[in-house]
mmCIF file of C-alpha atoms and ligand atoms in Angstrom:
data_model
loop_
_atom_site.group_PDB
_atom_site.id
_atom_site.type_symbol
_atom_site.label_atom_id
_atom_site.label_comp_id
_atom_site.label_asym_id
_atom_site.label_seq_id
_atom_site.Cartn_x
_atom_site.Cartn_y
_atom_site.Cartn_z
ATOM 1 C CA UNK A 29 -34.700 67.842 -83.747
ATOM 2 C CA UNK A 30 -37.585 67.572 -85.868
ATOM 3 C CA UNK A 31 -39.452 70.682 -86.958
ATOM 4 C CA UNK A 32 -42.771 70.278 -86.803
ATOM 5 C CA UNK A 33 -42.955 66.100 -87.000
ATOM 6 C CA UNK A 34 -46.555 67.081 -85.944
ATOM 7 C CA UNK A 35 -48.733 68.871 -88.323
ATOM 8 C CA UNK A 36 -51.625 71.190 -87.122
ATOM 9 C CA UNK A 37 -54.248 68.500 -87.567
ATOM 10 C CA UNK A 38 -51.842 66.113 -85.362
ATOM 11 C CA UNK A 39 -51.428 68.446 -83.077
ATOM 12 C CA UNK A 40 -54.734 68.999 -82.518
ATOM 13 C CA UNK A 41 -55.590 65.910 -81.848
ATOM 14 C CA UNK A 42 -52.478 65.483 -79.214
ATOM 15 C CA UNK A 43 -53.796 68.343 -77.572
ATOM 16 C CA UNK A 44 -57.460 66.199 -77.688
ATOM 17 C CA UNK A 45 -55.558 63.460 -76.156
ATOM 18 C CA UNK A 46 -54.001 65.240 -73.375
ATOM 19 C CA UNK A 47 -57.177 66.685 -72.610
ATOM 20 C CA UNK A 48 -58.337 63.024 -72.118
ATOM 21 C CA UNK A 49 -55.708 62.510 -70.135
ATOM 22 C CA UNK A 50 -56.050 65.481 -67.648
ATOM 23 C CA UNK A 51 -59.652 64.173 -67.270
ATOM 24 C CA UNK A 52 -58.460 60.766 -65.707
ATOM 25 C CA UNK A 53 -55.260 62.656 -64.095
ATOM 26 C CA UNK A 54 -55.680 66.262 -63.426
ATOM 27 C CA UNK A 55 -52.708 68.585 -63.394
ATOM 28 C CA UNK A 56 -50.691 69.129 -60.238
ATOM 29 C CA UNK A 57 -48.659 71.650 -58.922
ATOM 30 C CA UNK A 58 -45.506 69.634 -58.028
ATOM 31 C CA UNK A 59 -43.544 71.457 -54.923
ATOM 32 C CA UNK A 60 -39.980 71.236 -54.396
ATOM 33 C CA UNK A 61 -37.695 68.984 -52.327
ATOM 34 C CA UNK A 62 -37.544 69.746 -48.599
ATOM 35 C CA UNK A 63 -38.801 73.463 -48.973
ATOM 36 C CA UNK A 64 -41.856 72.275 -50.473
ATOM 37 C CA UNK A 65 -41.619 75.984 -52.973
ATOM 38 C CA UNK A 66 -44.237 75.593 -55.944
ATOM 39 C CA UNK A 67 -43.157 74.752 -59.266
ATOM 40 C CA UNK A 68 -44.708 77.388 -61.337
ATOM 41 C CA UNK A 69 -45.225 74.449 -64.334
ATOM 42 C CA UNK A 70 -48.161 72.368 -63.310
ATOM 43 C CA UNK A 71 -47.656 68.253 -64.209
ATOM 44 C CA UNK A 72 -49.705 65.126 -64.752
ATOM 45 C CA UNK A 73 -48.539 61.835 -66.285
ATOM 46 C CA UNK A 74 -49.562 58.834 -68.333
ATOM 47 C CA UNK A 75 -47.896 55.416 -69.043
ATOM 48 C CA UNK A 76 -47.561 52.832 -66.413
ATOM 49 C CA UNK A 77 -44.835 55.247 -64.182
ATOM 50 C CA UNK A 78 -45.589 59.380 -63.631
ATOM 51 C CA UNK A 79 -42.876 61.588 -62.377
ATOM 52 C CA UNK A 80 -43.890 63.671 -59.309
ATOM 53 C CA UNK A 81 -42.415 65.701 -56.932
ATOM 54 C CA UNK A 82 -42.948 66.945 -53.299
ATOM 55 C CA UNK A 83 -41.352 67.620 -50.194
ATOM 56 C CA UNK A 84 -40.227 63.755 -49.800
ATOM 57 C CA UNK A 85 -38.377 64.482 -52.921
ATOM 58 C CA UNK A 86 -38.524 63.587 -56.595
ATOM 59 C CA UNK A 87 -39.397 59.818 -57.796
ATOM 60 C CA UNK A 88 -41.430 57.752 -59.993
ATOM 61 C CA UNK A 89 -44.406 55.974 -59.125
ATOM 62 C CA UNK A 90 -47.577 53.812 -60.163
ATOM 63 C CA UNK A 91 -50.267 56.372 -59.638
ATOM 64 C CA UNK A 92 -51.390 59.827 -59.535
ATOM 65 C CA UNK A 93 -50.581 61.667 -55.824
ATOM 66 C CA UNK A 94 -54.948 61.562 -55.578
ATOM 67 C CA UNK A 95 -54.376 57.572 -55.692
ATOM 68 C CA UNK A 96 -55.863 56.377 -59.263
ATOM 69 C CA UNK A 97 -53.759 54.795 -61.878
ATOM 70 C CA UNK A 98 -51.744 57.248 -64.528
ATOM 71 C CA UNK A 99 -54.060 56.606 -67.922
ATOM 72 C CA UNK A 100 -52.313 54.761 -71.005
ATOM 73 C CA UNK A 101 -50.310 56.678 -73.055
ATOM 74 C CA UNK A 102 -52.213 57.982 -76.285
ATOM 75 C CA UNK A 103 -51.424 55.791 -79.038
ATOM 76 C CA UNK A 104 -50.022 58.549 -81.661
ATOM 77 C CA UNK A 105 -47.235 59.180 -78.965
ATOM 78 C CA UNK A 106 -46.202 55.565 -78.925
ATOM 79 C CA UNK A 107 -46.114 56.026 -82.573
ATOM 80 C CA UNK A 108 -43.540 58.707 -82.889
ATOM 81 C CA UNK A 109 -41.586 56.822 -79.709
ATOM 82 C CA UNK A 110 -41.412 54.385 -82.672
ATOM 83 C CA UNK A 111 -40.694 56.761 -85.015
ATOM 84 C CA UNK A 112 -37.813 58.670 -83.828
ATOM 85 C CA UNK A 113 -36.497 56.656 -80.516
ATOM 86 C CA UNK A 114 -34.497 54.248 -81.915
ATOM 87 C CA UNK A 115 -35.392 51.899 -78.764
ATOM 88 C CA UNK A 116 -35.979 48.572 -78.275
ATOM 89 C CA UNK A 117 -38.682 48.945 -75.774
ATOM 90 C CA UNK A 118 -41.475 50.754 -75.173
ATOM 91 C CA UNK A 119 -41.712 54.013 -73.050
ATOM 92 C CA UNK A 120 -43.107 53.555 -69.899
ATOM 93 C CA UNK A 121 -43.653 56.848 -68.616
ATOM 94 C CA UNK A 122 -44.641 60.163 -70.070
ATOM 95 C CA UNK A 123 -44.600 63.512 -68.448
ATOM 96 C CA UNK A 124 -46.983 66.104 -69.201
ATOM 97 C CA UNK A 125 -45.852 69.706 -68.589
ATOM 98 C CA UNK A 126 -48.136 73.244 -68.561
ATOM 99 C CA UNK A 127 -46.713 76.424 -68.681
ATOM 100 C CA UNK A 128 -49.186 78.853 -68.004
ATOM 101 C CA UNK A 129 -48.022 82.620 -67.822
ATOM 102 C CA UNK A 130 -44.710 83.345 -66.860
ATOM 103 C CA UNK A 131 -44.080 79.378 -65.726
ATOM 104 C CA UNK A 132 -40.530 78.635 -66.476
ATOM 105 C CA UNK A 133 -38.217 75.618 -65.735
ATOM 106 C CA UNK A 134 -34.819 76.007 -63.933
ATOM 107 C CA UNK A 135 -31.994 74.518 -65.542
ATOM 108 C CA UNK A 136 -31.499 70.526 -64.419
ATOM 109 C CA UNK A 137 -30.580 66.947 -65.609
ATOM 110 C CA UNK A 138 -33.211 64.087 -65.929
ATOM 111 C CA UNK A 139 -31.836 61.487 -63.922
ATOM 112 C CA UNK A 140 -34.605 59.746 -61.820
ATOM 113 C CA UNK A 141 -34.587 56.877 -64.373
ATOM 114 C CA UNK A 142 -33.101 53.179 -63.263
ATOM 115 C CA UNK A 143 -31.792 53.344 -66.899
ATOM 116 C CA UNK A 144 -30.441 56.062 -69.301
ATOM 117 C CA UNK A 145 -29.746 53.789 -72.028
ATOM 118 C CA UNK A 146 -33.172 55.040 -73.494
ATOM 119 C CA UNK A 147 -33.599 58.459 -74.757
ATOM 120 C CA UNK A 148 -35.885 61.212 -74.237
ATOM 121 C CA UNK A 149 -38.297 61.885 -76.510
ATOM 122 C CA UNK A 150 -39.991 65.460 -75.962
ATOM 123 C CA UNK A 151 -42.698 67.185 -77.933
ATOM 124 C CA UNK A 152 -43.957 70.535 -77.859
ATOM 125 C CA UNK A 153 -47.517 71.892 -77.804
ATOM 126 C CA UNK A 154 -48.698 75.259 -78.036
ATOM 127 C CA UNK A 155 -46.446 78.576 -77.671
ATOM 128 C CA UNK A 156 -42.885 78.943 -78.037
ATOM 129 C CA UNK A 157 -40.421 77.933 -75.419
ATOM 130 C CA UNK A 158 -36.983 79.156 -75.440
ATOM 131 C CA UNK A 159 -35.012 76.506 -74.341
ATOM 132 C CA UNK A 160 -31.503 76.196 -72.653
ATOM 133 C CA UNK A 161 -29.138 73.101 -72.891
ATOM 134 C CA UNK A 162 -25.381 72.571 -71.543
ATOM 135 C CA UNK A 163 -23.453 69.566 -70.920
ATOM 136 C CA UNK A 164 -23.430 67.022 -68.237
ATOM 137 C CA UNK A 165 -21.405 69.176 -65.946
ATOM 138 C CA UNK A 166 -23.866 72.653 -64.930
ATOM 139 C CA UNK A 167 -20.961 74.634 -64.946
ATOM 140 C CA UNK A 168 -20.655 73.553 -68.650
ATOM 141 C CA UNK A 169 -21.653 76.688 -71.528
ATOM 142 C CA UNK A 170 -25.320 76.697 -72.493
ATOM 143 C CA UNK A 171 -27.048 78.054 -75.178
ATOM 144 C CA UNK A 172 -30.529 78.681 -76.326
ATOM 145 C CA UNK A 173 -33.106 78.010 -79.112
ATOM 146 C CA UNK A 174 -36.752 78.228 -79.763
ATOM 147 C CA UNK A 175 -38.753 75.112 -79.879
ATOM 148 C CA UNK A 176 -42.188 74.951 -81.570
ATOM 149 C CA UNK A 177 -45.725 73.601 -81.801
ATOM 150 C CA UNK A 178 -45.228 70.136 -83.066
ATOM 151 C CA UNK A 179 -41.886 70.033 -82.575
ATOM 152 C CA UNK A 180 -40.125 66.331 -81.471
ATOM 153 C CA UNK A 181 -36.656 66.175 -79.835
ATOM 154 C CA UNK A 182 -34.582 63.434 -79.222
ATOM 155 C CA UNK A 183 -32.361 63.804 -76.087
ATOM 156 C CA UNK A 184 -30.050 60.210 -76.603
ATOM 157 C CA UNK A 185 -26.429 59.482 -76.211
ATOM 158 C CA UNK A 186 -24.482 62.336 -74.485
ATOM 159 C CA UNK A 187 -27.459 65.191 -74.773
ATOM 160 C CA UNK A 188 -28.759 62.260 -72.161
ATOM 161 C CA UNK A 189 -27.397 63.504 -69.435
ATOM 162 C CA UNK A 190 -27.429 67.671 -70.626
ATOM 163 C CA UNK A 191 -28.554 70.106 -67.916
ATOM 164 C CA UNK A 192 -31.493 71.513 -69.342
ATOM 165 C CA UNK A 193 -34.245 74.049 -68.559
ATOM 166 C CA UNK A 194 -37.062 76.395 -70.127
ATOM 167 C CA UNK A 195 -36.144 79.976 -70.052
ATOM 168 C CA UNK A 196 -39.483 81.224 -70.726
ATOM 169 C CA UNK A 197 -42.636 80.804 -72.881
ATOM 170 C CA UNK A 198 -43.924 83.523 -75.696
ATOM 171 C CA UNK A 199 -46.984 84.658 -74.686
ATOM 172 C CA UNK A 200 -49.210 84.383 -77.797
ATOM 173 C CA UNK A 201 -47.101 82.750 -80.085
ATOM 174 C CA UNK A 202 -49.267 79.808 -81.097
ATOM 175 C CA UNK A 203 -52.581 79.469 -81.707
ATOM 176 C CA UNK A 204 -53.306 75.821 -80.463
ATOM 177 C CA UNK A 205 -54.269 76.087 -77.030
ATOM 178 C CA UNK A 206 -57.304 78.548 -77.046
ATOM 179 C CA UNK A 207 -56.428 79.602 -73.063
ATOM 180 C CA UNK A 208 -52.993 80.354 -74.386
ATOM 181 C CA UNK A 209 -49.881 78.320 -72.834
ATOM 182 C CA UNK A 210 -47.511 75.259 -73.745
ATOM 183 C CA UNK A 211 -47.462 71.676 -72.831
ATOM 184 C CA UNK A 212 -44.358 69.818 -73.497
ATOM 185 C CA UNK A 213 -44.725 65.927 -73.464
ATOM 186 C CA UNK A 214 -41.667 63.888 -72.770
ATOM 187 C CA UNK A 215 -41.546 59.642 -73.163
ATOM 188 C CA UNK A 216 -39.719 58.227 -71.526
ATOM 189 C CA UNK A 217 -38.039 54.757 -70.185
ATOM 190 C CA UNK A 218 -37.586 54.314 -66.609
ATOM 191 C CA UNK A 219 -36.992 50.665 -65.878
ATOM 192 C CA UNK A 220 -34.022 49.289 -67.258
ATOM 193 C CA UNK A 221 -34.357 46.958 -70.038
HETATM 194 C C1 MD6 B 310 -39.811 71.379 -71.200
HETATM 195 N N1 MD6 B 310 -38.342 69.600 -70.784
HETATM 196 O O1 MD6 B 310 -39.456 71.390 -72.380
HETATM 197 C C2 MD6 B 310 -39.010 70.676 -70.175
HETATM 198 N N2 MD6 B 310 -36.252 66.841 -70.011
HETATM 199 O O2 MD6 B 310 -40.818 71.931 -70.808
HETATM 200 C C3 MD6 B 310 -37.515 68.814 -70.087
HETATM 201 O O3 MD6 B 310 -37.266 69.005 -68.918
HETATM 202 C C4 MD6 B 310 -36.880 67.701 -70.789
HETATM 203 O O4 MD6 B 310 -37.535 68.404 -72.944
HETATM 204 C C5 MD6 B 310 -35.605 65.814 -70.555
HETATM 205 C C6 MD6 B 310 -35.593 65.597 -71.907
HETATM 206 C C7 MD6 B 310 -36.263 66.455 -72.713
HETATM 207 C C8 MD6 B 310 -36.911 67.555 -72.174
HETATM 208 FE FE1 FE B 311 -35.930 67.596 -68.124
#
């Protein structure tokens, strides 16, 4: 983990990004599998693959649920993919997560990729998050840390495959977003390589 890889004035302009972003691909409220219950996080993507979910189930695909393309991805993300991914290709997907109030993120494993030889690269905007990580297995022991504004995480190797999830979000910890909330960003590589 990298504390703060982004500085205020780079997170600023992430957030300025994102904003862009939303305009092209507005946030979602992704339900779940089969019972079609909201997730309390809304979601939009950018890169040439977006994550969604519904009742059909979860999956990849080429454009937002309204029809239109995802947007690129914002260059200064590709640059700390670069950075701190230690990956021969490019990402070619990136989630976008909001947490307004009290939106929280049960505990699961990313495995909708074709490929988990790439890592996931996640970055955090706006209030605190206490986060929970295991092991591969989800009866496997978890524990739980803070991550910050402008802070980058690699999940690679066997933190790959962790069961993962956001606890909850501190209210008024950060002063970035002026409505209050977190977005987490997280690159990503989907087809295999
Ligand atoms: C979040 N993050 O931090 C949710 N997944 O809001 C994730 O679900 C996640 O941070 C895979 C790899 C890194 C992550
Ligand atoms: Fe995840």
């Amino acid at each position: 983990m990298w504390s703060e890889w982004f500085d205020r004035p780079a997170q600023v302009a992430l957030v300025e990004a994102i904003r862009a972003v939303a305009a092209q691909a507005p946030f979602f409220t992704p339900l779940m599998p089969r019972t079609g219950k909201p997730f309390s996080v809304r979601m939009t993507n950018c890169g040439p693959l977006g994550w969604v979910s519904d009742r059909d189930g979860y999956r990849y695909q080429p454009a937002h649920p309204d029809g239109a393309p995802w947007p690129p991805i914002p260059a200064a993300l590709l640059e700390a993919w670069r950075a701190l991914a230690d990956c021969p290709v490019e990402p070619d997907a990136c989630l976008v997560n909001y947490y307004g109030a009290g939106a929280k993120m049960g505990l699961h494993q990313d495995r909708d990729e074709e490929t988990f030889a790439a890592p996931i690269l996640s970055i955090q905007l706006g209030d605190e998050a206490v986060f929970r990580i295991g092991g591969p297995d989800r009866r496997d022991k978890t524990r739980s840390f803070r991550l910050r504004s402008g802070d980058a995480l690699i999940f690679g190797g066997p933190a790959r495959l962790a069961f993962h999830g956001v606890d909850r979000v501190v209210a008024g910890s950060s002063t970035l977003l002026p409505k209050g909330g977190r977005i987490n960003l997280t690159l990503r590589r989907v087809r295999p390589f």
